[in-house]
Amino acid sequence: MSQGSVSNILNYMRKKAKKPYEEIRKVIEHSEVAGADETGVDVGGKNEWMWTFQTNVVTFLAVYEHHGKDEIDDMFPRGLPNTILETDRLSAYFCMSVKNHQICLAHLLRNTTYFAELLPDYDWPKRMLELLRESIHLRKTQNTNSEDEENFKKRFDEMLQEEVTIDDEECQKLFDTFRRGLAKHTDHIFLFLSNHKVHYDNNASERALRSAKTKMKVSGQFRSHEGANNYATLMTIAKTAEKNGQNPFFALQRLAEFHEE
């Protein structure tokens, strides 16, 4: 089969998937909790961005040239006003209209571990690691509530108020920048303790993008923006089918056979 035939088939399938693709996007729009993430992909030698918004039942993928507020607004013009959004600390997510945010603690643990290793003679990063890990352990082992959330927020705030003086000027700047970043999101770190539908990490969104990164390792790039869009649309269908216990191949087969009345 020629490359042109494969390209035509994929273009045709993306057109067939237009309606279910939009329906999946609407599910995200009306979800109580959703996760989001983004990763760079090579499109014809140019770095673009694969986005995902996902829940327990759907995965939505889209490709854009940039990764900022304009791209999010294009996907969700009305925002997600009824949704608690689980993300990393990319500023664009905090420009959205959402019900609330939950910061991924897996990211915070990695960031804090970096400072614990960079500053072995200072106990602040180690104590912050203990605080974050304690909150996760509590959620896993007990029926946590809003009182637990407020308790951890209070302890977190108290640590942020501590004065930490580092001998190395460059390390001090890095550390102060990290702490200022944390201070912006005090209300978004321990929400998972009071709302058990919220996850303390964003691993599901990272998994949704893993296949795109695997494709980059295997083929190196998408040849065109159209090809990247084909991939995002059809993988949206396949990954959503998989989340609902369906065979992704048969889901795409049914899509190919579907005739709109």
XYZ file of N, CA and C in Angstrom:
783
model
N 0.858 -1.199 0.000
C 0.000 0.000 0.000
C 0.890 1.242 0.000
N 0.598 2.187 -0.857
C 1.428 3.387 -0.974
C 1.205 4.323 0.216
N 2.182 5.207 0.420
C 2.053 6.199 1.496
C 0.851 7.105 1.259
N 0.594 7.421 -0.015
C -0.545 8.266 -0.338
C -1.863 7.617 0.041
N -1.969 6.290 -0.178
C -3.198 5.572 0.183
C -3.399 5.574 1.690
N -2.324 5.328 2.423
C -2.412 5.345 3.894
C -2.845 6.727 4.366
N -2.244 7.767 3.802
C -2.598 9.135 4.180
C -4.067 9.424 3.892
N -4.556 8.980 2.727
C -5.966 9.208 2.374
C -6.911 8.475 3.323
N -6.535 7.253 3.715
C -7.364 6.486 4.657
C -7.446 7.204 5.995
N -6.303 7.692 6.480
C -6.284 8.382 7.770
C -7.076 9.686 7.713
N -6.948 10.417 6.613
C -7.738 11.644 6.452
C -9.234 11.330 6.451
N -9.600 10.257 5.765
C -10.993 9.834 5.694
C -11.511 9.437 7.087
N -10.688 8.691 7.824
C -11.104 8.252 9.164
C -11.251 9.439 10.115
N -10.389 10.431 9.961
C -10.521 11.609 10.839
C -11.830 12.341 10.565
N -12.227 12.418 9.306
C -13.503 13.050 8.981
C -14.674 12.245 9.560
N -14.565 10.918 9.480
C -15.614 10.060 10.047
C -15.705 10.225 11.568
N -14.563 10.542 12.186
C -14.512 10.624 13.651
C -14.891 11.999 14.186
N -15.240 12.927 13.310
C -15.490 14.301 13.738
C -16.558 14.388 14.827
N -17.657 13.678 14.643
C -18.756 13.756 15.615
C -18.389 13.099 16.947
N -17.910 11.828 16.974
C -17.541 11.249 18.271
C -16.391 11.998 18.951
N -15.485 12.564 18.169
C -14.388 13.361 18.726
C -14.936 14.563 19.488
N -15.935 15.226 18.902
C -16.558 16.364 19.557
C -17.360 15.923 20.790
N -18.004 14.768 20.708
C -18.755 14.264 21.863
C -17.828 13.967 23.040
N -16.660 13.429 22.749
C -15.681 13.159 23.811
C -15.215 14.477 24.434
N -14.986 15.484 23.612
C -14.604 16.794 24.142
C -15.689 17.343 25.074
N -16.944 17.133 24.707
C -18.051 17.623 25.535
C -18.129 16.883 26.872
N -17.758 15.607 26.870
C -17.736 14.862 28.137
C -16.746 15.516 29.101
N -15.574 15.891 28.580
C -14.593 16.596 29.406
C -15.202 17.890 29.936
N -15.887 18.594 29.062
C -16.456 19.900 29.394
C -17.447 19.822 30.559
N -18.097 18.674 30.715
C -19.109 18.525 31.760
C -18.672 17.591 32.889
N -17.377 17.299 32.967
C -16.891 16.366 33.982
C -16.649 17.071 35.313
N -16.847 16.329 36.387
C -16.605 16.867 37.723
C -15.112 16.982 38.012
N -14.357 16.001 37.527
C -12.899 15.985 37.709
C -12.260 15.589 36.385
N -11.198 16.285 35.995
C -10.459 15.944 34.773
C -8.986 16.240 34.987
N -8.145 15.528 34.250
C -6.712 15.786 34.278
C -6.266 16.330 32.944
N -5.180 17.093 32.942
C -4.658 17.652 31.697
C -3.132 17.640 31.715
N -2.557 17.520 30.530
C -1.106 17.554 30.394
C -0.766 17.858 28.942
N 0.487 18.117 28.666
C 0.933 18.425 27.308
C 2.381 17.973 27.151
N 2.763 17.676 25.904
C 4.138 17.261 25.634
C 4.533 17.706 24.240
N 5.804 17.972 24.052
C 6.290 18.393 22.755
C 6.378 17.236 21.772
N 6.014 17.488 20.522
C 6.134 16.499 19.446
C 6.732 17.182 18.220
N 7.512 16.442 17.468
C 8.126 16.961 16.253
C 7.138 16.811 15.093
N 6.777 17.925 14.480
C 5.858 17.916 13.333
C 6.587 18.558 12.155
N 7.071 17.719 11.247
C 7.794 18.225 10.082
C 9.035 19.006 10.440
N 9.714 18.596 11.502
C 10.934 19.273 11.927
C 10.702 20.468 12.836
N 9.456 20.732 13.190
C 9.116 21.860 14.053
C 8.469 21.346 15.338
N 8.866 21.918 16.462
C 8.288 21.478 17.730
C 6.868 22.017 17.897
N 5.911 21.098 18.053
C 4.540 21.471 18.368
C 4.145 20.747 19.658
N 2.868 20.825 20.016
C 2.453 20.325 21.334
C 1.226 19.436 21.231
N 1.354 18.262 21.816
C 0.224 17.341 21.957
C -0.385 17.561 23.331
N -1.658 17.921 23.358
C -2.388 18.157 24.603
C -3.295 16.971 24.907
N -3.533 16.734 26.175
C -4.588 15.804 26.567
C -5.411 16.393 27.693
N -6.703 16.158 27.626
C -7.631 16.347 28.742
C -8.331 15.016 28.886
N -8.372 14.456 30.094
C -8.899 13.106 30.246
C -9.594 12.933 31.600
N -10.497 11.944 31.618
C -11.185 11.535 32.848
C -11.062 10.023 32.967
N -11.797 9.457 33.909
C -11.781 8.002 34.069
C -12.427 7.276 32.889
N -13.228 7.992 32.090
C -13.971 7.313 31.012
C -13.634 7.800 29.608
N -12.983 8.956 29.470
C -12.632 9.445 28.137
C -11.220 10.024 28.142
N -10.603 10.011 26.954
C -9.319 10.680 26.726
C -9.442 11.520 25.467
N -9.125 12.791 25.583
C -9.189 13.730 24.464
C -7.785 14.212 24.149
N -7.370 14.126 22.874
C -6.056 14.578 22.433
C -6.216 15.631 21.337
N -5.309 16.595 21.319
C -5.322 17.621 20.277
C -3.904 18.144 20.087
N -3.601 18.601 18.873
C -2.257 19.100 18.546
C -2.337 20.578 18.168
N -1.426 21.365 18.739
C -1.334 22.787 18.431
C 0.133 23.180 18.293
N 0.355 24.310 17.639
C 1.721 24.785 17.446
C 2.331 25.296 18.748
N 1.502 25.762 19.655
C 2.014 26.355 20.898
C 1.323 25.709 22.099
N 1.774 26.073 23.297
C 1.126 25.528 24.496
C 0.873 26.660 25.493
N -0.206 27.386 25.210
C -0.573 28.506 26.060
C -2.081 28.645 26.198
N -2.497 29.783 26.716
C -3.906 30.035 26.992
C -4.757 29.988 25.721
N -4.229 30.517 24.602
C -5.018 30.559 23.365
C -5.405 29.161 22.899
N -4.489 28.213 23.056
C -4.767 26.837 22.635
C -5.836 26.204 23.521
N -5.754 26.446 24.819
C -6.765 25.916 25.736
C -8.126 26.537 25.440
N -8.137 27.833 25.173
C -9.400 28.513 24.855
C -10.012 27.976 23.563
N -9.166 27.554 22.629
C -9.677 26.997 21.385
C -10.336 25.640 21.636
N -9.753 24.860 22.531
C -10.343 23.554 22.868
C -11.596 23.707 23.704
N -11.548 24.618 24.674
C -12.667 24.789 25.617
C -12.984 26.283 25.749
N -13.729 26.835 24.788
C -14.004 28.284 24.785
C -14.690 28.778 26.051
N -15.484 27.917 26.674
C -16.193 28.314 27.901
C -15.438 27.875 29.155
N -14.253 27.324 28.960
C -13.516 26.819 30.103
C -14.135 25.532 30.613
N -13.821 25.213 31.858
C -14.384 24.035 32.529
C -14.917 24.477 33.888
N -15.987 25.283 33.893
C -16.441 25.928 35.132
C -16.954 24.970 36.196
N -17.286 23.741 35.824
C -17.803 22.783 36.808
C -16.788 21.682 37.130
N -15.541 21.890 36.723
C -14.542 20.827 36.788
C -13.395 21.181 37.725
N -12.970 20.199 38.524
C -11.710 20.297 39.255
C -10.633 19.738 38.342
N -9.639 20.550 38.020
C -8.643 20.195 37.014
C -7.328 19.794 37.684
N -6.868 18.581 37.380
C -5.608 18.050 37.915
C -4.505 18.286 36.886
N -3.467 19.045 37.267
C -2.423 19.418 36.306
C -1.078 19.592 37.008
N -0.060 19.870 36.179
C 1.183 20.395 36.714
C 0.985 21.901 36.910
N 2.075 22.651 37.045
C 1.930 24.078 37.360
C 2.063 24.991 36.138
N 1.815 24.470 34.938
C 1.836 25.310 33.746
C 0.839 26.456 33.918
N 1.310 27.678 33.746
C 0.486 28.856 34.057
C -0.786 28.923 33.223
N -0.753 28.386 31.994
C -1.927 28.466 31.125
C -3.149 27.806 31.748
N -2.944 26.723 32.509
C -4.084 26.042 33.128
C -4.777 26.934 34.158
N -3.997 27.832 34.765
C -4.553 28.677 35.817
C -5.172 29.953 35.258
N -5.187 30.053 33.924
C -5.933 31.124 33.249
C -7.320 30.639 32.840
N -7.579 29.335 33.006
C -8.870 28.769 32.633
C -9.940 29.085 33.667
N -11.170 29.096 33.214
C -12.305 29.144 34.126
C -12.620 27.722 34.563
N -12.251 27.372 35.793
C -12.500 26.046 36.338
C -13.082 26.177 37.739
N -13.620 25.081 38.241
C -14.166 25.091 39.601
C -13.043 25.160 40.627
N -11.981 24.382 40.380
C -10.831 24.382 41.283
C -9.684 23.640 40.605
N -8.526 23.666 41.247
C -7.338 22.985 40.731
C -6.779 22.028 41.773
N -6.156 20.964 41.287
C -5.337 20.087 42.122
C -3.972 19.956 41.442
N -2.928 20.387 42.150
C -1.571 20.267 41.631
C -1.101 18.824 41.779
N -0.377 18.355 40.783
C 0.168 16.995 40.821
C 1.284 16.904 41.856
N 1.071 16.089 42.886
C 2.090 15.948 43.928
C 3.302 15.150 43.459
N 3.127 14.320 42.446
C 4.281 13.597 41.903
C 5.310 14.590 41.359
N 4.840 15.644 40.691
C 5.738 16.683 40.202
C 6.401 17.416 41.368
N 5.613 17.756 42.387
C 6.171 18.478 43.526
C 7.204 17.631 44.266
N 6.951 16.345 44.375
C 7.912 15.466 45.035
C 9.232 15.427 44.263
N 9.155 15.383 42.937
C 10.381 15.394 42.132
C 11.128 16.720 42.298
N 10.387 17.828 42.254
C 11.018 19.141 42.422
C 11.683 19.271 43.792
N 10.977 18.821 44.832
C 11.500 18.942 46.191
C 12.687 18.014 46.405
N 12.630 16.818 45.814
C 13.751 15.892 45.898
C 15.005 16.511 45.290
N 14.832 17.245 44.197
C 15.971 17.930 43.569
C 16.656 18.860 44.569
N 15.857 19.634 45.316
C 16.449 20.561 46.277
C 17.017 19.836 47.493
N 16.418 18.720 47.867
C 16.973 17.929 48.969
C 18.363 17.407 48.612
N 18.559 17.065 47.344
C 19.861 16.576 46.886
C 20.830 17.729 46.625
N 20.292 18.859 46.143
C 21.135 20.024 45.885
C 21.636 20.659 47.181
N 20.784 20.601 48.217
C 21.097 21.266 49.496
C 21.077 20.249 50.646
N 22.004 19.299 50.651
C 21.965 18.222 51.655
C 22.135 18.708 53.096
N 22.688 19.905 53.277
C 22.927 20.408 54.631
C 21.747 21.210 55.179
N 20.692 21.322 54.398
C 19.513 22.089 54.828
C 18.332 21.131 54.969
N 17.594 21.298 56.073
C 16.527 20.322 56.341
C 15.171 20.728 55.775
N 15.028 21.959 55.255
C 13.720 22.412 54.752
C 13.191 21.513 53.634
N 13.984 21.221 52.604
C 13.457 20.345 51.546
C 13.073 18.961 52.073
N 13.844 18.437 53.013
C 13.541 17.112 53.569
C 12.221 17.151 54.330
N 11.997 18.209 55.083
C 10.753 18.316 55.846
C 9.554 18.528 54.913
N 9.772 19.249 53.808
C 8.695 19.419 52.832
C 8.362 18.082 52.177
N 9.383 17.295 51.864
C 9.150 15.956 51.327
C 8.327 15.119 52.294
N 8.673 15.173 53.553
C 7.939 14.415 54.576
C 6.486 14.855 54.651
N 6.252 16.160 54.557
C 4.884 16.685 54.625
C 4.049 16.187 53.449
N 4.593 16.266 52.258
C 3.861 15.823 51.075
C 3.594 14.323 51.116
N 4.610 13.559 51.481
C 4.445 12.107 51.565
C 3.458 11.717 52.655
N 3.474 12.449 53.756
C 2.536 12.170 54.849
C 1.094 12.377 54.391
N 0.855 13.427 53.613
C -0.509 13.698 53.134
C -0.998 12.574 52.215
N -0.110 12.069 51.362
C -0.482 10.970 50.465
C -0.758 9.702 51.262
N 0.107 9.420 52.230
C -0.081 8.217 53.052
C -1.398 8.295 53.824
N -1.713 9.476 54.333
C -2.963 9.649 55.084
C -4.166 9.375 54.193
N -4.129 9.883 52.974
C -5.236 9.664 52.035
C -5.388 8.175 51.719
N -4.258 7.473 51.597
C -4.303 6.058 51.256
C -4.811 5.188 52.403
N -4.621 5.641 53.628
C -4.886 4.774 54.786
C -6.076 5.198 55.630
N -6.572 6.433 55.427
C -7.667 6.909 56.272
C -8.717 7.628 55.424
N -9.872 7.803 56.026
C -10.959 8.527 55.373
C -10.789 10.017 55.661
N -9.973 10.679 54.882
C -9.634 12.072 55.138
C -10.802 12.999 54.824
N -10.718 14.232 55.355
C -11.804 15.198 55.177
C -11.247 16.617 55.095
N -12.135 17.595 55.119
C -11.732 18.992 54.978
C -10.845 19.462 56.126
N -11.038 18.890 57.324
C -10.180 19.251 58.446
C -8.731 18.845 58.184
N -8.555 17.684 57.581
C -7.207 17.241 57.224
C -6.593 18.172 56.189
N -7.401 18.566 55.216
C -6.899 19.493 54.204
C -6.437 20.796 54.838
N -7.242 21.357 55.719
C -6.887 22.616 56.358
C -5.651 22.458 57.241
N -5.530 21.329 57.908
C -4.360 21.085 58.763
C -3.073 21.074 57.942
N -3.102 20.379 56.803
C -1.903 20.315 55.972
C -1.608 21.660 55.319
N -2.646 22.391 54.937
C -2.436 23.724 54.372
C -1.771 24.642 55.397
N -2.195 24.543 56.638
C -1.616 25.368 57.695
C -0.136 25.035 57.891
N 0.177 23.753 57.958
C 1.574 23.340 58.129
C 2.412 23.753 56.920
N 1.819 23.644 55.742
C 2.489 24.035 54.516
C 2.796 25.534 54.525
N 1.807 26.339 54.905
C 1.992 27.793 54.965
C 3.077 28.166 55.969
N 3.078 27.483 57.095
C 4.085 27.773 58.126
C 5.495 27.506 57.609
N 5.648 26.456 56.830
C 6.962 26.165 56.266
C 7.365 27.219 55.234
N 6.404 27.695 54.472
C 6.712 28.714 53.478
C 7.129 30.036 54.121
N 6.697 30.264 55.355
C 7.048 31.497 56.055
C 8.421 31.433 56.709
N 8.988 30.256 56.802
C 10.294 30.115 57.436
C 11.373 30.821 56.614
N 12.330 31.392 57.309
C 13.454 32.027 56.630
C 14.557 30.997 56.412
N 14.950 30.824 55.170
C 16.000 29.867 54.821
C 17.099 30.624 54.086
N 18.271 30.710 54.700
C 19.399 31.419 54.113
C 20.439 30.415 53.632
N 20.730 30.487 52.341
C 21.653 29.538 51.722
C 22.940 30.278 51.355
N 24.064 29.655 51.620
C 25.366 30.291 51.389
C 25.604 30.617 49.921
N 25.225 29.711 49.045
C 25.452 29.893 47.612
C 24.352 30.779 47.019
N 24.757 31.870 46.356
C 23.792 32.846 45.844
C 22.896 32.258 44.762
N 23.475 31.476 43.847
C 22.687 30.880 42.778
C 21.673 29.875 43.323
N 22.099 29.070 44.290
C 21.181 28.113 44.925
C 20.068 28.840 45.652
N 20.406 29.966 46.273
C 19.397 30.767 46.970
C 18.328 31.259 45.994
N 18.759 31.719 44.817
C 17.807 32.205 43.817
C 16.893 31.086 43.337
N 17.491 29.919 43.063
C 16.690 28.775 42.624
C 15.678 28.378 43.687
N 16.142 28.329 44.922
C 15.280 27.911 46.023
C 14.145 28.916 46.243
N 14.462 30.201 46.207
C 13.445 31.232 46.423
C 12.395 31.200 45.309
N 12.830 30.960 44.076
C 11.890 30.852 42.956
C 10.952 29.672 43.160
N 11.507 28.556 43.612
C 10.697 27.359 43.882
C 9.664 27.640 44.968
N 10.087 28.279 46.041
C 9.150 28.560 47.144
C 8.065 29.554 46.715
N 8.427 30.545 45.923
C 7.404 31.487 45.435
C 6.389 30.767 44.565
N 6.860 29.814 43.771
C 5.942 29.031 42.950
C 4.973 28.217 43.798
N 5.482 27.641 44.880
C 4.616 26.882 45.788
C 3.590 27.792 46.455
N 4.040 28.978 46.845
C 3.153 29.900 47.568
C 1.946 30.304 46.726
N 2.101 30.316 45.391
C 0.985 30.667 44.516
C -0.126 29.625 44.552
N 0.212 28.403 44.949
C -0.737 27.296 44.792
C -1.080 26.608 46.113
N -0.989 27.346 47.195
C -1.286 26.767 48.506
C -2.666 26.123 48.545
N -3.644 26.736 47.899
C -5.026 26.227 47.931
C -5.248 25.055 46.989
N -4.238 24.685 46.212
C -4.422 23.677 45.169
C -3.593 22.418 45.389
N -3.031 22.259 46.582
C -2.111 21.142 46.809
C -2.759 19.990 47.576
N -3.620 20.303 48.522
C -4.178 19.266 49.384
C -5.682 19.075 49.211
N -6.223 19.520 48.080
C -7.658 19.358 47.826
C -8.068 17.889 47.827
N -7.171 17.008 47.414
C -7.495 15.576 47.332
C -7.831 14.969 48.686
N -7.465 15.660 49.770
C -7.778 15.141 51.099
C -9.250 15.327 51.459
N -9.893 16.350 50.920
C -11.298 16.609 51.234
C -12.252 16.116 50.148
N -11.729 15.893 48.936
C -12.557 15.397 47.836
C -11.908 14.142 47.280
N -12.490 13.004 47.561
C -11.863 11.727 47.201
C -12.043 11.346 45.730
N -12.748 12.169 44.977
C -12.803 11.957 43.533
C -11.570 12.544 42.841
N -10.837 13.351 43.582
C -9.653 14.026 43.048
C -8.417 13.178 43.328
N -7.532 13.078 42.335
C -6.291 12.315 42.481
C -5.160 13.227 42.941
N -4.220 12.671 43.706
C -3.092 13.479 44.180
C -1.948 13.528 43.175
N -2.081 12.810 42.073
C -1.096 12.913 41.000
C -1.825 13.060 39.660
N -1.049 13.310 38.627
C -1.627 13.465 37.288
C -1.088 12.382 36.359
N -0.832 11.218 36.924
C -0.216 10.132 36.157
C -1.085 9.660 34.996
N -2.403 9.708 35.166
C -3.294 9.246 34.096
C -3.137 10.108 32.841
N -2.935 11.405 33.027
C -2.734 12.285 31.875
C -1.384 12.013 31.212
N -0.366 11.744 32.023
C 0.942 11.409 31.458
C 0.870 10.103 30.663
N 0.099 9.146 31.174
C -0.063 7.881 30.439
C -0.786 8.107 29.115
N -1.715 9.043 29.097
C -2.456 9.326 27.861
C -1.540 9.847 26.751
N -0.411 10.449 27.134
C 0.522 11.011 26.158
C 1.690 10.076 25.858
N 1.765 8.977 26.574
C 2.924 8.088 26.440
C 3.056 7.522 25.027
N 1.925 7.180 24.401
C 1.994 6.604 23.060
C 2.548 7.610 22.053
N 2.258 8.898 22.255
C 2.803 9.925 21.363
C 4.315 10.010 21.513
N 4.808 9.897 22.751
C 6.257 9.924 22.962
C 6.907 8.668 22.394
N 6.204 7.542 22.489
C 6.729 6.315 21.890
C 6.839 6.469 20.379
N 5.833 7.093 19.768
C 5.876 7.333 18.317
C 7.069 8.203 17.951
N 7.366 9.206 18.776
C 8.516 10.060 18.508
C 9.817 9.253 18.528
N 9.903 8.293 19.448
C 11.111 7.474 19.543
C 11.247 6.527 18.350
N 10.095 6.044 17.862
C 10.123 5.061 16.777
C 10.286 5.734 15.419
N 9.417 6.696 15.109
C 9.425 7.308 13.772
C 10.124 8.661 13.739
N 10.332 9.249 14.908
C 11.056 10.517 14.973
C 10.210 11.755 14.824
N 9.076 11.657 14.118
C 8.273 12.847 13.897
C 6.937 12.493 13.239
N 6.034 13.467 13.241
C 4.900 13.469 12.324
C 5.355 14.225 11.085
N 4.970 13.758 9.912
C 5.424 14.390 8.678
C 4.704 15.715 8.420
N 3.492 15.855 8.956
C 2.716 17.073 8.694
C 1.779 17.337 9.857
N 1.274 18.572 9.926
C 0.304 18.913 10.968
C -0.987 18.124 10.768
N -1.350 17.894 9.502
C -2.534 17.086 9.204
C -2.368 15.672 9.743
N -1.189 15.094 9.573
C -0.932 13.755 10.102
C -0.999 13.718 11.617
N -0.490 14.760 12.259
C -0.548 14.837 13.724
C -1.995 14.942 14.197
N -2.809 15.702 13.468
C -4.230 15.813 13.808
C -4.953 14.485 13.616
N -4.599 13.768 12.547
C -5.182 12.440 12.341
C -4.884 11.538 13.538
N -3.627 11.558 13.965
C -3.207 10.738 15.097
C -3.996 11.110 16.350
N -4.062 12.415 16.659
C -4.749 12.856 17.876
C -6.222 12.455 17.863
N -6.871 12.603 16.726
C -8.301 12.287 16.638
C -8.551 10.787 16.797
N -7.802 9.978 16.071
C -8.046 8.533 16.099
C -7.588 7.913 17.409
N -6.518 8.449 18.006
C -6.105 7.949 19.317
C -7.095 8.358 20.403
N -7.764 9.485 20.209
C -8.849 9.868 21.128
C -9.927 8.792 21.139
N -10.312 8.324 19.962
C -11.327 7.276 19.848
C -10.813 5.973 20.462
N -9.580 5.585 20.112
C -9.032 4.305 20.568
C -8.839 4.276 22.082
N -8.288 5.346 22.645
C -8.019 5.366 24.081
C -9.317 5.444 24.884
N -10.301 6.156 24.362
C -11.593 6.218 25.047
C -12.275 4.852 25.018
N -12.184 4.169 23.888
C -12.748 2.817 23.795
C -12.087 1.897 24.825
N -10.777 1.982 24.921
C -10.035 1.135 25.859
C -10.460 1.393 27.300
N -10.692 2.667 27.643
C -11.118 2.999 29.004
C -12.497 2.428 29.331
N -13.267 2.153 28.311
C -14.620 1.626 28.517
C -14.711 0.133 28.231
N -13.565 -0.552 28.298
C -13.544 -2.003 28.145
C -13.786 -2.494 26.745
N -13.583 -1.638 25.751
C -13.803 -2.007 24.361
C -12.464 -2.208 23.651
N -12.469 -3.023 22.628
C -11.275 -3.234 21.832
C -11.063 -2.025 20.913
N -9.930 -1.327 21.019
C -9.710 -0.132 20.191
C -9.796 -0.419 18.690
N -9.317 -1.593 18.270
C -9.368 -1.933 16.849
C -10.810 -2.026 16.369
N -11.652 -2.710 17.166
C -13.049 -2.848 16.770
C -13.779 -1.508 16.827
N -13.364 -0.645 17.742
C -13.973 0.687 17.802
C -13.684 1.460 16.524
N -12.447 1.385 16.040
C -12.097 2.055 14.792
C -12.768 1.391 13.595
N -12.924 0.074 13.676
C -13.617 -0.646 12.609
C -15.077 -0.202 12.522
N -15.728 -0.096 13.673
C -17.126 0.368 13.696
C -17.223 1.807 13.170
N -16.224 2.599 13.488
C -16.193 3.980 12.996
C -16.128 4.005 11.477
N -15.287 3.142 10.903
C -15.150 3.071 9.454
C -16.434 2.621 8.778
N -17.196 1.750 9.468
C -18.430 1.211 8.908
C -19.627 2.113 9.106
N -19.469 3.118 9.981
C -20.606 3.938 10.361
C -21.051 4.826 9.199
N -22.355 4.849 8.960
C -22.949 5.712 7.947
C -23.983 6.606 8.634
N -23.722 7.899 8.629
C -24.623 8.830 9.295
C -25.903 9.004 8.473
N -27.024 8.864 9.127
C -28.317 8.981 8.442
C -28.715 10.428 8.242
